[in-house]
């Protein structure tokens, strides 16, 4: 029973009733009851399964591939090669701070439950929980939206290249066809997530293996087949200032280029949301967070290096007139194989490897979304909460699964009217979710500094220091990614990130003041008796 004594005393008032009523249950179930919940989800996930779901959500193939063009535009090789480990180091700090709290409170609610408990002695618990929970769940839905829409766009590029390319009469799908592909992807993800957790565990492990092997295949194959490869000097020292955005400050360009890295290293809260289905959750949940981040940093850096060694002419890769229609990394793959074999089929196959990885990323993202929606509705925080926290005969929160898919579809619809509006919507994926990460960490190092009792995974005397560094990094990237990305600033070039995130904050705060403060009391026990 090592570790039971380390549970926070914030749950001590429930402990006697819980333990006395659950003597025959296993350790994880007892500890979940200690936190106020009757186990309803099947606890079948091992450490490997928990890690696999999170690793497939972080998915370096997804984030780097999607925003490789942004990295090339803002700084090029230098920004990507050196920006990646910088963002990775600070992301690890954020992950460590989250893992420590996860170890103390291993529930599907994750971040919002942590905030409630950490603020309970100051009576700020319900508001902290409400604020954190809505930023978390909307951020997660935005992540699923951006991932699956990115896959739909990549499929569009694959179709274009397979039918002759941009300059050879290739077929370019319309925005309506792209949204239809997006809807079909979400439908398949909802169907898969309706299966028993054992199937999801299998798919998660397969996805993790695919991501890992896919990175190694691409980082070796693409530069190997390219007839012209970049020099080491180019890869490690070339700084692209020709961004076409009217930005000339080298520091500013470098910082904007960090978006590729920071967007990729996102979604690792999934391990926390899966803890009620994970064995030895107070240890394996935190390890899942840290291992997913650490391994992603290593393989992601290798992927960046491998692809960048196949880059020669940055302007041609970013040009909308190239064969891939300006999709930079697709042009790199296609051009590498075409220059060697006279055909770009091999490059299209490589894009297929990436597409499968992105597909699994979206699938795992829906899994995480549904567990968050299940937990948040279990505590009465969502409209029609009684509907969303129901589980089926396979102990899957089936209604929350389909809700998550539907909301993610709706969040992509603004793309039909304006890509600017859509980009503003999915900007919540990076900034909104990181704000949700930072809130419980901030409460842990301030309001709960003296009474927080960590679980088996803890940072000891360094916990507060790590927490403050994590909070300051989130503040930094929130400001950074809200800055203009193009000059002069007009209605069409304005960075709408602060508008989207600020709008979300106003909606959440208004709903609290007008209504929720009267009835939402934070996490509510579902223990009988």
Coordinates of C-alpha atoms in Angstrom, one line a residue, residues 80-433:
X80 CA 13.5 24.7 -36.1
X81 CA 16.7 23.0 -35.1
X82 CA 17.4 25.1 -32.0
X83 CA 13.8 26.2 -31.2
X84 CA 12.7 22.7 -30.8
X85 CA 14.9 21.8 -27.9
X86 CA 14.2 25.2 -26.3
X87 CA 10.5 24.6 -26.5
X88 CA 11.0 21.0 -25.5
X89 CA 12.9 21.9 -22.3
X90 CA 10.2 24.3 -21.1
X91 CA 7.5 21.9 -22.1
X92 CA 9.2 19.2 -19.9
X93 CA 9.1 21.7 -17.0
X94 CA 5.3 22.2 -17.5
X95 CA 4.9 18.4 -17.8
X96 CA 6.8 17.8 -14.6
X97 CA 4.7 20.3 -12.7
X98 CA 1.5 18.7 -14.0
X99 CA 2.7 15.1 -13.3
X100 CA 3.3 15.9 -9.7
X101 CA -0.3 17.2 -9.3
X102 CA -1.6 14.2 -11.3
X103 CA 0.0 11.9 -8.9
X104 CA -1.9 13.4 -6.0
X105 CA -5.2 13.5 -7.8
X106 CA -5.5 10.7 -10.4
X107 CA -9.0 11.3 -11.8
X108 CA -10.4 11.7 -15.3
X109 CA -11.3 15.3 -14.5
X110 CA -7.6 16.1 -14.5
X111 CA -6.9 19.8 -14.5
X112 CA -10.2 21.2 -13.3
X113 CA -10.4 18.7 -10.5
X114 CA -6.8 19.6 -9.5
X115 CA -7.7 23.3 -9.4
X116 CA -10.8 22.7 -7.3
X117 CA -8.8 20.7 -4.7
X118 CA -5.8 23.1 -4.6
X119 CA -8.1 26.1 -4.0
X120 CA -10.5 24.4 -1.6
X121 CA -9.0 25.9 1.6
X122 CA -9.4 29.4 0.2
X123 CA -13.0 28.8 -1.0
X124 CA -11.9 29.6 -4.6
X125 CA -12.4 25.9 -5.6
X126 CA -15.6 26.1 -7.6
X127 CA -14.5 29.2 -9.6
X128 CA -11.0 27.8 -10.2
X129 CA -12.5 24.5 -11.3
X130 CA -15.0 26.2 -13.6
X131 CA -12.4 28.4 -15.3
X132 CA -9.8 25.6 -15.7
X133 CA -12.4 23.1 -16.9
X134 CA -13.8 25.2 -19.7
X135 CA -10.4 26.3 -21.0
X136 CA -9.4 22.6 -20.9
X137 CA -12.4 21.1 -22.6
X138 CA -12.7 23.9 -25.3
X139 CA -8.9 23.7 -25.9
X140 CA -9.2 19.9 -26.3
X141 CA -12.0 20.2 -28.8
X142 CA -10.0 22.8 -30.7
X143 CA -7.0 20.4 -30.8
X144 CA -9.2 17.6 -32.3
X145 CA -10.6 20.2 -34.8
X146 CA -7.2 21.3 -35.9
X147 CA -5.7 17.8 -36.1
X148 CA -8.6 16.3 -38.1
X149 CA -8.9 19.4 -40.3
X150 CA -5.1 19.2 -40.9
X151 CA -5.5 15.6 -42.0
X152 CA -8.3 16.6 -44.4
X153 CA -6.0 19.2 -45.9
X154 CA -3.2 16.7 -46.2
X155 CA -5.5 14.3 -48.0
X156 CA -6.4 17.1 -50.3
X157 CA -2.6 17.6 -51.1
X158 CA -2.2 13.8 -51.6
X159 CA -5.1 13.8 -54.1
X160 CA -3.6 16.8 -55.8
X161 CA -0.1 15.2 -56.2
X162 CA -1.6 11.8 -57.1
X163 CA -3.6 13.3 -60.0
X164 CA -0.7 15.3 -61.6
X165 CA 0.2 18.0 -59.1
X166 CA -0.5 21.7 -59.1
X167 CA 1.2 22.3 -62.4
X168 CA 0.1 19.1 -64.1
X169 CA -3.7 19.4 -64.0
X170 CA -4.0 17.7 -60.6
X171 CA -7.4 17.8 -58.8
X172 CA -7.7 20.4 -56.0
X173 CA -10.6 19.6 -53.7
X174 CA -12.9 22.5 -52.8
X175 CA -13.3 23.8 -49.3
X176 CA -16.7 22.0 -49.1
X177 CA -15.0 18.7 -50.1
X178 CA -12.3 19.3 -47.4
X179 CA -14.9 19.8 -44.7
X180 CA -16.7 16.7 -45.9
X181 CA -13.5 14.7 -45.5
X182 CA -13.1 16.3 -42.1
X183 CA -16.6 15.1 -41.1
X184 CA -15.9 11.6 -42.4
X185 CA -12.7 11.4 -40.3
X186 CA -14.5 12.5 -37.2
X187 CA -17.3 10.0 -37.8
X188 CA -14.7 7.2 -38.0
X189 CA -13.0 8.4 -34.8
X190 CA -16.3 8.4 -33.0
X191 CA -17.1 4.9 -34.1
X192 CA -13.6 3.6 -33.0
X193 CA -14.0 5.4 -29.7
X194 CA -17.3 3.6 -29.1
X195 CA -15.5 0.3 -28.9
X196 CA -14.5 -1.2 -25.6
X197 CA -11.4 0.2 -23.9
X198 CA -9.4 -2.9 -24.7
X199 CA -9.7 -2.1 -28.4
X200 CA -8.6 1.5 -27.8
X201 CA -5.6 0.2 -25.9
X202 CA -4.7 -1.9 -28.9
X203 CA -5.1 1.0 -31.3
X204 CA -3.2 3.3 -29.0
X205 CA -0.2 1.0 -28.8
X206 CA -0.3 0.5 -32.6
X207 CA -0.5 4.3 -33.1
X208 CA 2.5 4.9 -30.8
X209 CA 4.5 2.2 -32.7
X210 CA 3.5 3.7 -36.1
X211 CA 4.5 7.2 -35.0
X212 CA 7.9 6.0 -33.7
X213 CA 8.7 3.8 -36.8
X214 CA 7.3 6.5 -39.1
X215 CA 9.6 9.1 -37.8
X216 CA 12.7 6.9 -38.3
X217 CA 11.6 5.8 -41.8
X218 CA 11.1 9.4 -43.0
X219 CA 14.1 11.0 -41.3
X220 CA 16.3 8.4 -43.1
X221 CA 14.5 7.8 -46.4
X222 CA 13.8 11.4 -47.5
X223 CA 17.3 12.8 -47.3
X224 CA 18.7 9.5 -48.5
X225 CA 16.8 9.6 -51.8
X226 CA 17.2 13.4 -52.4
X227 CA 19.8 14.0 -55.2
X228 CA 20.7 17.3 -53.7
X229 CA 21.1 17.5 -49.9
X230 CA 21.6 20.5 -47.7
X231 CA 25.0 21.0 -46.1
X232 CA 25.4 20.7 -42.3
X233 CA 26.2 24.5 -42.4
X234 CA 22.8 25.2 -44.0
X235 CA 20.9 23.0 -41.5
X236 CA 22.6 24.4 -38.4
X237 CA 23.3 28.0 -39.3
X238 CA 20.9 29.2 -42.0
X239 CA 18.5 31.8 -40.7
X240 CA 15.6 32.7 -43.1
X241 CA 14.6 36.4 -42.8
X242 CA 12.7 36.4 -46.1
X243 CA 9.3 35.7 -44.6
X244 CA 7.1 37.8 -46.8
X245 CA 5.4 39.1 -43.7
X246 CA 7.2 42.4 -43.3
X247 CA 9.1 41.3 -40.2
X248 CA 12.8 42.0 -40.1
X249 CA 13.8 41.6 -36.4
X250 CA 15.8 38.4 -36.1
X251 CA 14.6 37.9 -32.5
X252 CA 11.0 38.4 -33.4
X253 CA 11.3 36.0 -36.4
X254 CA 12.9 33.3 -34.2
X255 CA 10.2 33.6 -31.5
X256 CA 7.3 33.4 -34.1
X257 CA 9.0 30.3 -35.5
X258 CA 8.6 28.6 -32.1
X259 CA 4.9 28.1 -32.8
X260 CA 5.7 24.9 -34.8
X261 CA 7.5 23.4 -31.8
X262 CA 5.0 24.5 -29.2
X263 CA 1.9 23.5 -31.2
X264 CA 3.4 20.0 -31.6
X265 CA 4.3 19.5 -27.9
X266 CA 0.7 19.7 -26.8
X267 CA -2.0 17.3 -25.6
X268 CA 0.0 15.4 -22.9
X269 CA -2.8 16.0 -20.3
X270 CA -4.4 12.9 -22.0
X271 CA -2.5 10.7 -19.5
X272 CA -4.3 12.5 -16.7
X273 CA -7.7 12.1 -18.3
X274 CA -7.1 8.4 -18.7
X275 CA -6.1 7.7 -15.1
X276 CA -9.4 6.2 -14.0
X277 CA -8.8 3.5 -16.7
X278 CA -5.1 3.1 -15.8
X279 CA -3.6 0.6 -13.3
X280 CA -1.4 2.1 -10.6
X281 CA -2.7 5.5 -11.8
X282 CA -0.9 7.7 -9.3
X283 CA 2.4 6.5 -10.7
X284 CA 1.6 5.5 -14.3
X285 CA -0.4 8.6 -15.1
X286 CA 2.5 11.0 -14.3
X287 CA 5.0 8.7 -16.0
X288 CA 2.8 8.6 -19.1
X289 CA 2.9 12.5 -19.2
X290 CA 6.7 12.7 -18.8
X291 CA 7.7 9.8 -21.0
X292 CA 5.4 11.0 -23.9
X293 CA 7.0 14.5 -23.7
X294 CA 10.6 13.2 -23.4
X295 CA 10.4 10.6 -26.2
X296 CA 8.6 13.1 -28.5
X297 CA 11.4 15.7 -28.0
X298 CA 14.0 13.2 -29.1
X299 CA 12.3 11.7 -32.1
X300 CA 10.9 15.0 -33.1
X301 CA 14.3 16.6 -33.3
X302 CA 15.5 13.7 -35.4
X303 CA 12.6 14.2 -37.8
X304 CA 13.3 17.9 -38.1
X305 CA 17.0 17.2 -38.9
X306 CA 16.2 14.5 -41.4
X307 CA 13.7 16.5 -43.4
X308 CA 15.7 19.7 -43.3
X309 CA 18.7 17.9 -44.8
X310 CA 16.5 17.5 -47.9
X311 CA 15.7 21.2 -48.1
X312 CA 17.6 23.4 -50.6
X313 CA 15.4 26.2 -51.9
X314 CA 13.1 27.6 -49.1
X315 CA 11.2 30.1 -51.3
X316 CA 10.2 27.4 -53.8
X317 CA 8.9 25.2 -51.0
X318 CA 6.7 28.0 -49.7
X319 CA 5.5 29.1 -53.1
X320 CA 1.8 28.4 -53.8
X321 CA 2.8 27.6 -57.4
X322 CA 4.8 24.5 -56.5
X323 CA 3.4 21.0 -57.2
X324 CA 2.0 20.7 -53.7
X325 CA 0.4 24.1 -53.8
X326 CA 2.6 25.5 -51.1
X327 CA 2.4 22.7 -48.6
X328 CA 6.1 22.8 -47.8
X329 CA 6.9 19.4 -46.4
X330 CA 4.8 17.6 -49.1
X331 CA 6.9 19.4 -51.7
X332 CA 10.1 18.2 -49.9
X333 CA 8.9 14.6 -50.0
X334 CA 7.6 14.8 -53.6
X335 CA 10.6 16.6 -55.0
X336 CA 13.1 14.3 -53.3
X337 CA 11.7 11.2 -54.9
X338 CA 11.0 12.8 -58.2
X339 CA 14.6 14.0 -58.5
X340 CA 15.9 10.5 -57.9
X341 CA 13.4 8.3 -59.7
X342 CA 11.6 10.7 -62.1
X343 CA 8.4 10.0 -60.2
X344 CA 7.1 11.5 -56.9
X345 CA 5.1 8.3 -56.0
X346 CA 7.6 7.6 -53.2
X347 CA 6.9 11.0 -51.7
X348 CA 3.2 10.4 -51.9
X349 CA 3.7 7.1 -49.9
X350 CA 5.7 9.1 -47.3
X351 CA 2.8 11.5 -47.0
X352 CA 0.6 8.5 -46.5
X353 CA 2.7 7.4 -43.5
X354 CA 2.2 10.9 -42.1
X355 CA -1.6 10.8 -42.8
X356 CA -2.0 7.5 -40.8
X357 CA -0.1 9.1 -37.9
X358 CA -2.3 12.2 -38.0
X359 CA -5.4 9.9 -38.2
X360 CA -4.4 8.1 -35.0
X361 CA -3.6 11.4 -33.3
X362 CA -7.1 12.6 -34.0
X363 CA -8.5 9.2 -32.8
X364 CA -6.6 9.5 -29.4
X365 CA -7.6 13.1 -29.1
X366 CA -11.3 12.2 -29.2
X367 CA -10.5 9.6 -26.5
X368 CA -9.1 12.3 -24.3
X369 CA -11.9 14.7 -25.1
X370 CA -14.6 12.2 -24.2
X371 CA -13.0 11.4 -20.8
X372 CA -12.8 15.1 -20.0
X373 CA -16.4 15.7 -21.1
X374 CA -17.5 12.6 -19.1
X375 CA -15.7 13.9 -15.9
X376 CA -16.8 17.5 -16.3
X377 CA -20.5 16.5 -16.8
X378 CA -20.3 14.0 -13.9
X379 CA -19.7 17.1 -11.8
X380 CA -22.7 18.9 -13.3
X381 CA -20.6 21.6 -15.2
X382 CA -22.0 21.1 -18.7
X383 CA -25.5 21.6 -20.2
X384 CA -27.4 18.3 -20.1
X385 CA -24.7 16.9 -17.8
X386 CA -26.8 13.8 -17.0
X387 CA -26.6 12.8 -20.7
X388 CA -22.9 13.2 -21.2
X389 CA -21.6 11.2 -18.2
X390 CA -23.5 8.0 -19.0
X391 CA -21.5 4.9 -19.8
X392 CA -22.6 2.0 -22.0
X393 CA -22.4 -1.8 -21.3
X394 CA -18.7 -1.7 -22.3
X395 CA -18.1 1.0 -19.6
X396 CA -17.4 3.6 -22.3
X397 CA -18.7 7.2 -22.0
X398 CA -20.5 6.8 -25.3
X399 CA -22.5 10.0 -25.4
X400 CA -19.4 12.1 -24.5
X401 CA -17.6 10.5 -27.4
X402 CA -20.2 11.6 -29.9
X403 CA -20.5 15.0 -28.3
X404 CA -16.8 15.6 -28.7
X405 CA -16.9 14.6 -32.4
X406 CA -19.9 16.8 -33.1
X407 CA -18.4 19.8 -31.4
X408 CA -15.1 19.4 -33.3
X409 CA -17.0 19.3 -36.6
X410 CA -18.9 22.5 -35.7
X411 CA -15.6 24.3 -34.8
X412 CA -14.3 23.6 -38.3
X413 CA -17.3 25.1 -40.0
X414 CA -16.0 28.7 -39.9
X415 CA -13.4 27.6 -42.4
X416 CA -16.1 27.6 -45.1
X417 CA -16.5 31.4 -44.6
X418 CA -13.0 32.4 -43.7
X419 CA -9.7 30.7 -43.0
X420 CA -8.9 33.6 -40.7
X421 CA -11.9 32.9 -38.6
X422 CA -11.0 29.2 -38.5
X423 CA -7.4 30.0 -37.5
X424 CA -8.7 32.1 -34.7
X425 CA -10.9 29.3 -33.5
X426 CA -8.1 26.7 -33.5
X427 CA -5.6 29.1 -31.9
X428 CA -7.4 28.1 -28.7
X429 CA -5.8 24.7 -29.2
X430 CA -2.4 26.0 -28.3
X431 CA -2.9 29.0 -26.0
X432 CA -6.2 28.0 -24.4
X433 CA -5.0 24.5 -23.5

